[in-house]
Coordinates of N, CA, C and O in Angstrom, one line a residue:
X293 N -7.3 -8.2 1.3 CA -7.0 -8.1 -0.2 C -6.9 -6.6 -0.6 O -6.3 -6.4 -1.6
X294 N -7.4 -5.6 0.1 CA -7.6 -4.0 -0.4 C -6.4 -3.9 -0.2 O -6.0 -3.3 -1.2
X295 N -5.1 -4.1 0.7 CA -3.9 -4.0 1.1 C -2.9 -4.6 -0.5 O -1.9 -4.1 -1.0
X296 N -3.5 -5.5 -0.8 CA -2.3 -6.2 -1.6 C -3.1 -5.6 -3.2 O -2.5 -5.8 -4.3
X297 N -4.4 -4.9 -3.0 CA -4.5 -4.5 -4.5 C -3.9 -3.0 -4.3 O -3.1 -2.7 -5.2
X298 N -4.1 -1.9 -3.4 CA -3.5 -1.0 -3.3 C -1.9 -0.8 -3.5 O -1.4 0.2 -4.0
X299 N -1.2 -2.3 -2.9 CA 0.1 -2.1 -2.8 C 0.6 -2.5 -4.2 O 1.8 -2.4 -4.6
X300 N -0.3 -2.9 -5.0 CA 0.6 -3.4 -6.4 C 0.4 -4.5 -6.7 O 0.2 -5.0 -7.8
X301 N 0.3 -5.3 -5.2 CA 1.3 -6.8 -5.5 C 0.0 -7.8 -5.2 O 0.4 -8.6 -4.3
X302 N -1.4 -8.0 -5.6 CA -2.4 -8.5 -5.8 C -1.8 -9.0 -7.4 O -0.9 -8.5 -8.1
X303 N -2.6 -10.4 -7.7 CA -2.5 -11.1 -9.0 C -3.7 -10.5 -9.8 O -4.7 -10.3 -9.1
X304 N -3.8 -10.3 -11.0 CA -4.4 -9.9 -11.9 C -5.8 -10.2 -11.6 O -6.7 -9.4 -11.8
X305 N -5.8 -11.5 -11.2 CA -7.1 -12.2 -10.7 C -7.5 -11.8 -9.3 O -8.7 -11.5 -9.3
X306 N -7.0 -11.7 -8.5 CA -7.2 -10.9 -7.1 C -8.0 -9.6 -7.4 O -9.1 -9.2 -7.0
X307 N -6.9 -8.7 -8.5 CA -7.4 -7.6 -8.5 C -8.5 -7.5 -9.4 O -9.4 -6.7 -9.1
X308 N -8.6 -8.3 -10.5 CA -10.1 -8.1 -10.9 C -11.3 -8.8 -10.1 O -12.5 -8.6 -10.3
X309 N -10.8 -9.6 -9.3 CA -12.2 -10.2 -8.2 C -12.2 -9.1 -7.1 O -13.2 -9.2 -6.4
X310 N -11.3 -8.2 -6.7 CA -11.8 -7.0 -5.9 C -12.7 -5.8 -6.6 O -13.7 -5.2 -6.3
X311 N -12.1 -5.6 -7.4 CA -12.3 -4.0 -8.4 C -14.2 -4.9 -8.6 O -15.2 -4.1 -8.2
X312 N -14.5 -5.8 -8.9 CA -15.6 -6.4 -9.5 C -16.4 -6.5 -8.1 O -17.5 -6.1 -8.2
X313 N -16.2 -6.9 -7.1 CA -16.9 -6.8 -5.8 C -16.8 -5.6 -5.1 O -17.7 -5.7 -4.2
X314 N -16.2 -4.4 -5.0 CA -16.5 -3.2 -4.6 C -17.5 -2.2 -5.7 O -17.7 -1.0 -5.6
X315 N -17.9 -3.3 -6.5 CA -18.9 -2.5 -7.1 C -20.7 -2.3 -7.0 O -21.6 -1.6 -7.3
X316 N -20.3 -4.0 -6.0 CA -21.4 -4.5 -5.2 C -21.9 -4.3 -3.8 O -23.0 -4.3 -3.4
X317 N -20.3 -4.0 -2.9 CA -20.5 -4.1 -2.0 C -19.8 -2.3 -1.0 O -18.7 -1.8 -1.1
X318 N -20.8 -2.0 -0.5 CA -20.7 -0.3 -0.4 C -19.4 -0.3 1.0 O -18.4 0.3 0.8
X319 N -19.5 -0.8 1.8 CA -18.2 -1.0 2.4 C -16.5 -1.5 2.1 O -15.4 -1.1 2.5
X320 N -17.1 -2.4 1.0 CA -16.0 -2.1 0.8 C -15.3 -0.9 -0.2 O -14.1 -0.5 -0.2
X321 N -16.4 -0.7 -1.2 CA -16.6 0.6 -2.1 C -15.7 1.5 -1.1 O -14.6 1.8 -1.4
X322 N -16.7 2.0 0.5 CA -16.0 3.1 0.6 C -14.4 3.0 1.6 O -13.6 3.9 1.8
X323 N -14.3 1.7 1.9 CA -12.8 1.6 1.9 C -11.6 1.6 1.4 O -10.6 1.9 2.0
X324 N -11.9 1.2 0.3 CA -11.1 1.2 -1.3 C -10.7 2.6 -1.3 O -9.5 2.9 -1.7
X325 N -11.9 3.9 -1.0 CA -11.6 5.1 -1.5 C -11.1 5.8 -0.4 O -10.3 6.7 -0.6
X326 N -11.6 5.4 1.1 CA -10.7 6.5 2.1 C -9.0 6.0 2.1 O -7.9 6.6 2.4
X327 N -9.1 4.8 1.7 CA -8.0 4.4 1.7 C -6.9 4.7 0.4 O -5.7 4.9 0.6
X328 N -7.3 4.7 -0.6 CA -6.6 5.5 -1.5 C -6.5 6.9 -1.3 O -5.4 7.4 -1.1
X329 N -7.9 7.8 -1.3 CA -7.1 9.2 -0.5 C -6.1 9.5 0.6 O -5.2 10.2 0.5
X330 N -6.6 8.6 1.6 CA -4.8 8.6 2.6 C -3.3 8.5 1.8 O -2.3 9.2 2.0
X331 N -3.6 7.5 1.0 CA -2.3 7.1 0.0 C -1.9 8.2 -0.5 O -0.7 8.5 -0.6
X332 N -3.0 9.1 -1.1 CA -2.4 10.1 -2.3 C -2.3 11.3 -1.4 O -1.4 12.2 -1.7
X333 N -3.1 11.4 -0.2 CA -2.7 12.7 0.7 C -1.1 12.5 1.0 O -0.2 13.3 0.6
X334 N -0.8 10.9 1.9 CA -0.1 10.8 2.2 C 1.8 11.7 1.1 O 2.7 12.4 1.6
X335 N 1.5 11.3 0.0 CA 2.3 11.1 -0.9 C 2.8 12.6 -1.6 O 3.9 12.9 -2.2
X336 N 1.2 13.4 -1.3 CA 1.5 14.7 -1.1 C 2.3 15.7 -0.3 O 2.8 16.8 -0.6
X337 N 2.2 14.9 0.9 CA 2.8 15.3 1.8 C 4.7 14.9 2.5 O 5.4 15.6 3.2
X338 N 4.8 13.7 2.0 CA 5.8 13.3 2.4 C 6.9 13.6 1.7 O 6.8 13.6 0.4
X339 N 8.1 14.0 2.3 CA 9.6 14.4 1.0 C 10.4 13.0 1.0 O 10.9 12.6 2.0
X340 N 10.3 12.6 0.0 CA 11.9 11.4 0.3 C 13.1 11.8 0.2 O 13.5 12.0 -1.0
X341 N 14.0 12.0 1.2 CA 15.2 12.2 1.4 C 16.0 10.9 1.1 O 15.4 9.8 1.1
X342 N 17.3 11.1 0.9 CA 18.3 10.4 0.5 C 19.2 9.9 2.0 O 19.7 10.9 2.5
X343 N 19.4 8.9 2.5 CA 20.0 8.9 3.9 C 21.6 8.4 3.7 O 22.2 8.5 2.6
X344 N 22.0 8.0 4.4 CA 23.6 7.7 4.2 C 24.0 6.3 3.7 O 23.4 5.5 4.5
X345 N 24.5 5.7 3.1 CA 24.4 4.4 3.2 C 24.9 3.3 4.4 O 24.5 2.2 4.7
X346 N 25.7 3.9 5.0 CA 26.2 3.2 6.4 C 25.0 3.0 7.4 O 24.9 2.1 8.2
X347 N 24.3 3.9 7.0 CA 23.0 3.9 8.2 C 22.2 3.0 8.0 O 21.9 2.2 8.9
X348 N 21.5 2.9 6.4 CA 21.6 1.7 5.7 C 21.8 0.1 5.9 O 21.1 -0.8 6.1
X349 N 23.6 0.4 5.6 CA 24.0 -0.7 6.2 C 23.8 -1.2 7.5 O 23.2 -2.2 7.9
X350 N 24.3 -0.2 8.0 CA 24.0 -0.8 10.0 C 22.4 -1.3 10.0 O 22.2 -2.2 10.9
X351 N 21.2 -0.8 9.2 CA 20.4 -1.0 9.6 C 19.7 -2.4 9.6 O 19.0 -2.9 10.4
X352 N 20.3 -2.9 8.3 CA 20.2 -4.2 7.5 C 20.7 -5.1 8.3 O 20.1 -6.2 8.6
X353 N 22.1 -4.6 9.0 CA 23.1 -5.8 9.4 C 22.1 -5.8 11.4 O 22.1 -6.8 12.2
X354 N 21.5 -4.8 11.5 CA 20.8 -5.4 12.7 C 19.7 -6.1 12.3 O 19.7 -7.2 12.8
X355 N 19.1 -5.9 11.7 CA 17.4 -6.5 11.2 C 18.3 -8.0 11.0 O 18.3 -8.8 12.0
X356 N 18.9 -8.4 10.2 CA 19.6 -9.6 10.1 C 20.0 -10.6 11.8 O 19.7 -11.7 12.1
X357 N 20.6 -9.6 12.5 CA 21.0 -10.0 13.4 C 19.8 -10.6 14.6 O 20.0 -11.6 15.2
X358 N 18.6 -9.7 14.8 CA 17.5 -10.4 14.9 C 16.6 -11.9 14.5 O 16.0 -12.8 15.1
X359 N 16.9 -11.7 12.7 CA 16.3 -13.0 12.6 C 16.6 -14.1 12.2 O 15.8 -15.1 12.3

């Protein structure tokens, strides 16, 4: 659940029954928080570059071709 509240995409209710139980519970307290600092180190550090769209495409049309 720390995965799907961090990424956004937790339900309102997900995320208020986590945020409400890391207040109880110290493990997961301090996972919640190394894990958000990675996120924000992360985000610090990374450049988003712009790539080609062909590469793109080709990338799509294999992942497709896989599944």
């Amino acid at each position: 659940m720390l995965q799907l509240v961090l990424d956004g995409e937790a339900s309102d209710t997900e995320k208020h029954y986590y945020m409400h139980h890391i207040e109880e519970c110290m493990p997961c307290y301090r996972s919640f928080n190394i894990e958000t600092e990675i996120r924000n180190i992360l985000r610090s550090k990374l450049e988003k570059k712009h790539v080609p769209l062909d590469l793109v495409s080709s990338i799509r049309s294999k992942v497709k071709e896989t599944v």
